[in-house]
Coordinates of C-alpha atoms in Angstrom, one line a residue:
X1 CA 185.8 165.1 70.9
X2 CA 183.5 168.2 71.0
X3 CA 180.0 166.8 70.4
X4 CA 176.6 168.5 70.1
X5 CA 173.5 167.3 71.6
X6 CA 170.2 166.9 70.1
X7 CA 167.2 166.2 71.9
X8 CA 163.8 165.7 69.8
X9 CA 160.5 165.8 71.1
X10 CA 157.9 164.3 68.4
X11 CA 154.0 164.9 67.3
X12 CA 152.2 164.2 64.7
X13 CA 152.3 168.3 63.4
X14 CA 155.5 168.8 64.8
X15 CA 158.7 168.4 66.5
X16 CA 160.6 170.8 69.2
X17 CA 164.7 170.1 69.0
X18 CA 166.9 171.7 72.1
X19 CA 170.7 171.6 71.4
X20 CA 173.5 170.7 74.5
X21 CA 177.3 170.8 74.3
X22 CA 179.6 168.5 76.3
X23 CA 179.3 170.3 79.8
X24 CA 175.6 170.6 78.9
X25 CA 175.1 174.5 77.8
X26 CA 172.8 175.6 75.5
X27 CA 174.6 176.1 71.8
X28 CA 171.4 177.8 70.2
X29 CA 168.4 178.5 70.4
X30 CA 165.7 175.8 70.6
X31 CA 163.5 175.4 67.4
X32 CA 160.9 174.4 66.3
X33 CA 160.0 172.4 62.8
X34 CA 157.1 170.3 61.2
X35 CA 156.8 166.8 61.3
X36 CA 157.5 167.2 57.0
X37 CA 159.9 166.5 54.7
X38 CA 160.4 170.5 54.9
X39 CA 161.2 170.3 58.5
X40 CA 163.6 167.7 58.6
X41 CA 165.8 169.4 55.6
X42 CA 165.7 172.8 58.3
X43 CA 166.5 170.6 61.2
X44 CA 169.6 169.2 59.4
X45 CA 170.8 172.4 57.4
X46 CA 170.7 173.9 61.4
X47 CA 172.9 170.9 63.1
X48 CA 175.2 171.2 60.3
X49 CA 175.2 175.0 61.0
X50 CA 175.8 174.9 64.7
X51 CA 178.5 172.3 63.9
X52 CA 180.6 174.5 61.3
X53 CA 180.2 177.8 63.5
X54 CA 181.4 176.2 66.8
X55 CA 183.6 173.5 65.3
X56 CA 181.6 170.7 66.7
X57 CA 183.2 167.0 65.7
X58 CA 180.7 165.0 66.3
X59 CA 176.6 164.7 66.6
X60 CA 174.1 162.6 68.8
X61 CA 170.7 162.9 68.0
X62 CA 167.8 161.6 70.7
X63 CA 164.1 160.9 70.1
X64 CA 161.3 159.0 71.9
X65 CA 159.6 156.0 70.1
X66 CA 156.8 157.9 69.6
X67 CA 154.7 155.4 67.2
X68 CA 155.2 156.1 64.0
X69 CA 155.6 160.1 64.2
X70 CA 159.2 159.7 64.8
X71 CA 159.7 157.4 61.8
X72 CA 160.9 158.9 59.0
X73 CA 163.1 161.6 61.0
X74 CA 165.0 158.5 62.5
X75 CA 165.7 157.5 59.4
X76 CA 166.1 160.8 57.4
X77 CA 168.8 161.9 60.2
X78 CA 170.5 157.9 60.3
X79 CA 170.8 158.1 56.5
X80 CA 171.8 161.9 55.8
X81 CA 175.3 162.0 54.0
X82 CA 176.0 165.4 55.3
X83 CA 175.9 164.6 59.3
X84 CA 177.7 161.0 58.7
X85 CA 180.8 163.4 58.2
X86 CA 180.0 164.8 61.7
X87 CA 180.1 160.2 63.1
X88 CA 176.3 161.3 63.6
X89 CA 174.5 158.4 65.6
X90 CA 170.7 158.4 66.2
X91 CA 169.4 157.0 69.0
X92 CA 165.2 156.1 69.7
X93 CA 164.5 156.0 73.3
X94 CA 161.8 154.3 75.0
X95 CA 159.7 156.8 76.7
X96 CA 160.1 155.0 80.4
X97 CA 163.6 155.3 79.8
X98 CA 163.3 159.6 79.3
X99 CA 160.8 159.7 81.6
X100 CA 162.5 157.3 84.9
X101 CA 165.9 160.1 83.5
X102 CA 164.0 163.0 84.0
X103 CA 163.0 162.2 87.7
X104 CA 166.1 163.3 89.0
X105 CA 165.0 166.7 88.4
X106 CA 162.7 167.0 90.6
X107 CA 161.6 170.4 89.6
X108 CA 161.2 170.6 86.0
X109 CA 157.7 171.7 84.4
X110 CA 156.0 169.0 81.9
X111 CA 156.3 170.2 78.5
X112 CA 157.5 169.4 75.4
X113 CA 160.3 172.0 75.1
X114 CA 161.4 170.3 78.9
X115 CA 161.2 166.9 77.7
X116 CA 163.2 167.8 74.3
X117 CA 165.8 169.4 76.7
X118 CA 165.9 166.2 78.5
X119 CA 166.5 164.0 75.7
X120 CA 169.7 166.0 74.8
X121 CA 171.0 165.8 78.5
X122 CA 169.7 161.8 78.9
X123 CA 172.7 161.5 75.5
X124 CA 175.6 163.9 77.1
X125 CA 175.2 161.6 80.6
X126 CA 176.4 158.4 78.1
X127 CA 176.1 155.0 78.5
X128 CA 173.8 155.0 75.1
X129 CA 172.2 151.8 74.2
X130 CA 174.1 150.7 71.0
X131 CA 171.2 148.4 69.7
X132 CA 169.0 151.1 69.0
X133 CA 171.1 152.5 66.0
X134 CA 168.9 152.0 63.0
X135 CA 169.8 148.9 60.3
X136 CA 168.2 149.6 56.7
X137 CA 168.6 145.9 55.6
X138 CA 166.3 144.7 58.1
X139 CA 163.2 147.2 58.0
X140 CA 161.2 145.5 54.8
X141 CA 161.1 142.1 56.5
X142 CA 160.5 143.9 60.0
X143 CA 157.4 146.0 58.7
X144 CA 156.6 142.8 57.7
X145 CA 156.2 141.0 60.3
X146 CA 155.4 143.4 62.8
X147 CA 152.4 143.9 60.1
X148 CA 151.9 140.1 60.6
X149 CA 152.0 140.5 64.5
X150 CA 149.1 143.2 64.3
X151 CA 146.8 140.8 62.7
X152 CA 147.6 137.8 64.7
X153 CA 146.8 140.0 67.9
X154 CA 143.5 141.4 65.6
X155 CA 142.3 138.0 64.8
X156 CA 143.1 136.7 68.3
X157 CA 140.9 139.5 69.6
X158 CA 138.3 139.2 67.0
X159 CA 137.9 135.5 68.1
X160 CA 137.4 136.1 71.6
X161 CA 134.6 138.5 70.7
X162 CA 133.1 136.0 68.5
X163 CA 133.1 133.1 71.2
X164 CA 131.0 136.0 73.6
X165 CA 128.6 136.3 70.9
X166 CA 128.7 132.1 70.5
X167 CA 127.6 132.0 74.6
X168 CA 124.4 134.0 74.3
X169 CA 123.1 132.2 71.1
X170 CA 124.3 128.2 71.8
X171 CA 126.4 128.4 75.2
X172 CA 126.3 124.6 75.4
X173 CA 128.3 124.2 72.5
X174 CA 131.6 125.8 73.9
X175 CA 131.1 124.4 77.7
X176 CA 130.3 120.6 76.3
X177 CA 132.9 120.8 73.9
X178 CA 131.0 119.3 71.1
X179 CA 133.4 120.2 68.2
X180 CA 137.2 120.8 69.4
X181 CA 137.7 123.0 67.2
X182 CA 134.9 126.1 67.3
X183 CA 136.2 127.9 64.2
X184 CA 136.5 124.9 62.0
X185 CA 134.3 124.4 58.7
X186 CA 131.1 122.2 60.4
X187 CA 130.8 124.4 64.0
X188 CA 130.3 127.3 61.1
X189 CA 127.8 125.7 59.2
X190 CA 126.1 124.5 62.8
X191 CA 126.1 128.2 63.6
X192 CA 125.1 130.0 60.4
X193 CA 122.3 127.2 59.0
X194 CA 120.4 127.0 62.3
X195 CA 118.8 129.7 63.2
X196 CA 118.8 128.9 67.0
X197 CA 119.5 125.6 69.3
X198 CA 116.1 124.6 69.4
X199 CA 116.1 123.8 65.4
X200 CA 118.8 121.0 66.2
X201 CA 117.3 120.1 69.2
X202 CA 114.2 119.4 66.6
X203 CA 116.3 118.0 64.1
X204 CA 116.0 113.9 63.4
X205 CA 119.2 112.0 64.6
X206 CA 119.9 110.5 61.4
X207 CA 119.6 114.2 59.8
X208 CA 122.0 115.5 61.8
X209 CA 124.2 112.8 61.7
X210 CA 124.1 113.0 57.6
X211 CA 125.0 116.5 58.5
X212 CA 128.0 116.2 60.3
X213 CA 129.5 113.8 57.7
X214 CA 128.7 116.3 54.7
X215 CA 130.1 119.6 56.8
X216 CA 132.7 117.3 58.4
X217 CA 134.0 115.9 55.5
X218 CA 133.7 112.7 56.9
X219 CA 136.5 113.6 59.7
X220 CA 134.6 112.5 62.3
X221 CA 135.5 109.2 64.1
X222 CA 132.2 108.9 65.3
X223 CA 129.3 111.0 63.9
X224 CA 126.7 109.5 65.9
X225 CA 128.2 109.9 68.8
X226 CA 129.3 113.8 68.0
X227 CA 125.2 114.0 66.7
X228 CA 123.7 112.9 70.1
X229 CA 126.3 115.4 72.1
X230 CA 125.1 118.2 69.6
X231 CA 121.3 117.0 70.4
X232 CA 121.9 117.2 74.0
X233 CA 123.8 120.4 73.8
X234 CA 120.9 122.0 71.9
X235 CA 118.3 120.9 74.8
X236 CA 120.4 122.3 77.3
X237 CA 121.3 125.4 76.1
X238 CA 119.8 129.0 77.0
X239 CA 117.6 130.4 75.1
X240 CA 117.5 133.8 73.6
X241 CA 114.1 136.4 73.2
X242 CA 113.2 136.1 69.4
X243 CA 114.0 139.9 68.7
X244 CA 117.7 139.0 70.0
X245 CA 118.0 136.3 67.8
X246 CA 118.2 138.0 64.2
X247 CA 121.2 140.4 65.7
X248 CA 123.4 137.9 67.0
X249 CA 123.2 135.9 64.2
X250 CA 124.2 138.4 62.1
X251 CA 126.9 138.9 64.5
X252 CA 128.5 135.7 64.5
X253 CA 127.9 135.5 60.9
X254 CA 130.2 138.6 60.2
X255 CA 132.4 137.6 63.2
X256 CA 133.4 134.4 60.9
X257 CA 133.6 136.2 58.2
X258 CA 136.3 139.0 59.7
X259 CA 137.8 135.7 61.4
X260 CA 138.2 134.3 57.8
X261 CA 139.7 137.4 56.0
X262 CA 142.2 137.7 58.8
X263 CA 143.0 134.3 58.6
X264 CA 143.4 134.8 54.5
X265 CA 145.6 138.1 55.2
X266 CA 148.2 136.1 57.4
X267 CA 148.9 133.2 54.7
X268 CA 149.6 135.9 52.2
X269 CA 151.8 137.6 54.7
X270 CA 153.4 134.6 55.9
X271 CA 154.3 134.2 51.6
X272 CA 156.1 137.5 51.6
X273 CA 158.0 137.0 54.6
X274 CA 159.2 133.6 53.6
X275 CA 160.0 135.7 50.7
X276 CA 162.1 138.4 52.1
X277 CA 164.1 136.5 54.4
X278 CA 165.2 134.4 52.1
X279 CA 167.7 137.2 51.1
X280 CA 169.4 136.7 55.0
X281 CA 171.7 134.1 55.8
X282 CA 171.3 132.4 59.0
X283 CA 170.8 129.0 60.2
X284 CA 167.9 129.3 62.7
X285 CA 165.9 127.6 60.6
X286 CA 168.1 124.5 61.5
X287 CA 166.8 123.7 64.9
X288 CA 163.7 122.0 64.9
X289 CA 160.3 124.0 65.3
X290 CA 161.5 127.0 63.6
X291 CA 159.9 128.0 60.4
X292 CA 160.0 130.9 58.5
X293 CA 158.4 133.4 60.1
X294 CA 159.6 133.2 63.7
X295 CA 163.1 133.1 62.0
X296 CA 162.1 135.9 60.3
X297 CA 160.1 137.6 63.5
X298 CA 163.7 137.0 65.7
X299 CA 166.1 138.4 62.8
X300 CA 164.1 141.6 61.6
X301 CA 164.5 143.0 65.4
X302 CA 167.9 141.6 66.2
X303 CA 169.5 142.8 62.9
X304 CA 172.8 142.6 63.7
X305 CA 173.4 140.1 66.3
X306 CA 177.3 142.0 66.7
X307 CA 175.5 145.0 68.2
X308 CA 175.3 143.2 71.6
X309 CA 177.9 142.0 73.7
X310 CA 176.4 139.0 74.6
X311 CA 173.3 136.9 75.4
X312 CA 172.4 138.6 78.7
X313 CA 172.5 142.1 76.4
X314 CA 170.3 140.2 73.8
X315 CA 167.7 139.4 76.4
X316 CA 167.5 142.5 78.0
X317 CA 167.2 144.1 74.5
X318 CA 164.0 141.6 74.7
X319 CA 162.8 142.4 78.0
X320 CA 163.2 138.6 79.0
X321 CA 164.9 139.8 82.4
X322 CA 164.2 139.9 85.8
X323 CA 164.7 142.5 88.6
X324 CA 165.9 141.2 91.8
X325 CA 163.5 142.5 94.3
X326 CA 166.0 142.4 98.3
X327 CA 166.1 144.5 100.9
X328 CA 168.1 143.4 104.0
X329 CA 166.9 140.0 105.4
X330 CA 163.9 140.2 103.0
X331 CA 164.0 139.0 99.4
X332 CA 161.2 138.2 97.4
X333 CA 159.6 134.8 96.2
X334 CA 158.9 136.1 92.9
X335 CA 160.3 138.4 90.7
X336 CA 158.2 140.1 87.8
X337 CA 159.2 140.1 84.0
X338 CA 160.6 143.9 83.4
X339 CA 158.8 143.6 80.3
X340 CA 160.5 146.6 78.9
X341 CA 162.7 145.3 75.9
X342 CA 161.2 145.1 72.2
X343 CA 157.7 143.4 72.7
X344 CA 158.1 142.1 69.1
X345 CA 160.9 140.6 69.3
X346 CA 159.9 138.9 72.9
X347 CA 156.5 137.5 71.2
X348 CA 158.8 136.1 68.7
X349 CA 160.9 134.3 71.1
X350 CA 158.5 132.8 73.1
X351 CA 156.6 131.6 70.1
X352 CA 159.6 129.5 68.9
X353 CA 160.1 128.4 72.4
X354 CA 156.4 127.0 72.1
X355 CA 157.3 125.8 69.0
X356 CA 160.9 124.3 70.0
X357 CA 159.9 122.5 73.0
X358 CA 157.5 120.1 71.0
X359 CA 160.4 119.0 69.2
X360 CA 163.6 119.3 70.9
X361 CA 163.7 117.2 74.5
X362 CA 166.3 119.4 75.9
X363 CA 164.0 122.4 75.6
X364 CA 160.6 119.7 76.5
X365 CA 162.9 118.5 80.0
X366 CA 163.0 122.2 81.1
X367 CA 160.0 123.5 79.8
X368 CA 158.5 120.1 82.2
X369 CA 160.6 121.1 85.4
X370 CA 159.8 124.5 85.1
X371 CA 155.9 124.1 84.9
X372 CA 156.8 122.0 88.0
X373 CA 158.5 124.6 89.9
X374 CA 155.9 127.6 89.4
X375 CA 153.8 128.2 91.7
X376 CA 151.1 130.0 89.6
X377 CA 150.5 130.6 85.8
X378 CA 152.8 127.3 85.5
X379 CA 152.4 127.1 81.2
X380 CA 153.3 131.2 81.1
X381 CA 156.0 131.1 83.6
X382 CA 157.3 127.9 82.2
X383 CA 156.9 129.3 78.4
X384 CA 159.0 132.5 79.3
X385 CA 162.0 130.8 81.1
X386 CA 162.3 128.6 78.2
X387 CA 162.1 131.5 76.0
X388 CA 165.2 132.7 78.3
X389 CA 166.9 129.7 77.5
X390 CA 166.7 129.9 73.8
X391 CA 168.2 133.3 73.7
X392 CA 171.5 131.5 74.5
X393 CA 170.7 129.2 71.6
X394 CA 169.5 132.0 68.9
X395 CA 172.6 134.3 70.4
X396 CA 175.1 131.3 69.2
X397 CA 173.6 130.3 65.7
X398 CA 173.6 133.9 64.6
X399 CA 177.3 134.7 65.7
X400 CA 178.5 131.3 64.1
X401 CA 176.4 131.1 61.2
X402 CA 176.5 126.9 62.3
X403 CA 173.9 124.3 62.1
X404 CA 172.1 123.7 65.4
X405 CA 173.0 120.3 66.7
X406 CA 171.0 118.6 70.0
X407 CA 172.2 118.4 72.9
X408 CA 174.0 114.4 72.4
X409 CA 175.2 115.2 69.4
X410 CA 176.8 118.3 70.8
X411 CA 179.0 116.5 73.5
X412 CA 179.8 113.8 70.8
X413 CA 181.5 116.4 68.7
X414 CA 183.3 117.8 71.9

């Protein structure tokens, strides 16, 4: 089938297209269009020229994932009427993939015209990753919760800049572990109604115990005991020059505040996820652990589980693979995560294999013996193989639309 090959490099003002037939010549002259509505119409009006002057059949279309400047021409090409009749298929590289392709030329300039040329080559050399054709259904519940992703990485990072802020004013509190929760309602009203450790250090006992209760709710087991920890926490502490007082307050106090929005953001998030996935049918959310949202997180990136042949595919597509790192008589101890797949959809997984391994024993047993095994960052290494492991699991639910059954229950039926 004659085919015509278009490579796409993206910016934000513009985009450069080169066009490749099958025994990779040149078919017209390369062109260049604005990132607009404007300039995708004149990028499709010339494909469909080039196509009906030298009776091309068929179209492939490649761009980098470039952000979010190679959006909407991914989906105005995937979704134009006019170049389906051509079988047009558009695929999204990942810029390692272009740029590990291009090093076999080892003497092309760096440019955006080379790189545009090199997209349309990396499609006429084949073996085109399938998965990254685009899926309309799925992109309202995966803006979602990629949206929800970006604020649970925000607040995570917001939170660790509050805690540095927490050391200089009351240091103590975080290394004595007073409260075990340091976000929670009465470390917040320990922080923002006491001007400094010294003013609990001041403070009566029984105050501070009356105190705890009120802020506490009366959740604490023992508020005396908490009361003489803070007291002793207070005493110990550093203390800060007056003038860096008032800053560092405020600080913190804002700190809580963002901390609090964010926290406010995600619920309402989480709402219109639960929302939107309700229109899939699946039965993830029959294995114990998974809510939701991590249903939701796996099946907006997936999409179609039929696009890969098979589990291994599905975890690569996740970059939950390893390379094998031998050479001879040598072969490594460790091999690194290749950490190259969809980093959503791997933060999904291992979340509900967090999640899963709580609940299920056959996931807890390996989760145990794999901690075991590692030799260093036991919980990640452990967290990740188990994350492995349920890509089996999510591959099978999703291609048989059945209930998940444990392990016992499972050999019972057999």
């Amino acid at each position: 089938m004659k085919t015509l090959f278009v490579g796409i490099d993206v910016s934000m003002k513009d985009f450069k297209a080169q066009f490749m037939d099958n025994l990779g010549e040149t078919v017209s002259k390369r062109q260049r269009f604005s990132n607009d509505n404007p300039g995708l119409e004149a990028l499709i009006n010339l494909v469909l020229e080039i196509c009906h002057s030298d009776s091309f059949e068929r179209v492939v279309i490649g761009l980098e994932s470039t952000s979010v400047y190679s959006w909407h021409l991914q989906m105005g090409l995937a979704s134009n009427y006019q170049l389906a009749s051509y079988h047009c298929q558009v695929y999204s590289f990942n810029p390692k993939v272009v740029a590990n392709f291009k090093k076999a030329y080892v003497d092309l300039p760096k440019n955006d015209w080379t790189d545009a040329w090199v997209i349309a080559d990396r499609l006429r050399f084949g073996r085109l990753p399938e998965n990254s054709q685009v899926d309309f259904r799925y992109l309202p519940l995966q803006r979602l919760t990629r949206f929800r992703f970006h604020l649970t990485q925000t607040l995570t990072r917001e939170k660790n800049y509050f805690l540095t802020n927490l050391f200089l004013k009351f240091n103590t509190l975080q290394q004595d572990e007073v409260f075990s929760n340091l976000f929670g309602a009465t470390s917040e009203a320990i922080l923002t109604e006491f001007l400094s450790p010294d003013e609990i250090a001041a403070r009566p006992l029984d105050d501070l115990i009356d105190f705890l209760v009120e802020k506490g709710n009366k959740h604490f087991a023992d508020p005396k005991a908490t009361a003489e920890k803070l007291k002793i926490a207070a005493r110990n502490a550093h203390r800060l020059r007056g003038n860096l007082l008032e800053p560092v307050n405020l600080i913190l106090a804002t700190s809580l505040e963002t901390i609090r929005t964010l926290e406010k953001q995600i619920k309402n998030i989480d709402k219109a996820i639960a929302k939107e996935i309700a229109h899939f049918k699946h039965t993830l959310d029959s294995v114990p652990g998974l809510g939701p949202v991590i249903c939701a997180g796996i099946i907006a990136e997936i999409g179609d589980i039929h696009r890969f042949p098979n589990d291994s595919a599905l975890a690569k597509f996740a970059g939950l693979t390893w390379r094998e790192h031998q050479s001879g008589e040598f072969e490594a101890d460790t091999t690194p995560l290749t950490k190259t797949g969809n980093a959503y959809l791997r933060y999904y997984l291992i979340q509900a294999a967090n999640s899963v391994r709580q609940y299920e024993p056959e996931y807890r047993e390996f989760y145990s013996r794999k901690f075991r095994e590692s030799k260093t960052h036991h919980h990640r290494r452990a967290l990740v193989l188990t994350a492995r492991k349920l890509v089996r699991m999510v591959d099978a639910l999703l291609r048989s639309n059945q209930l998940y059954l444990p392990k016992g229950q499972r050999r019972n039926l057999a």
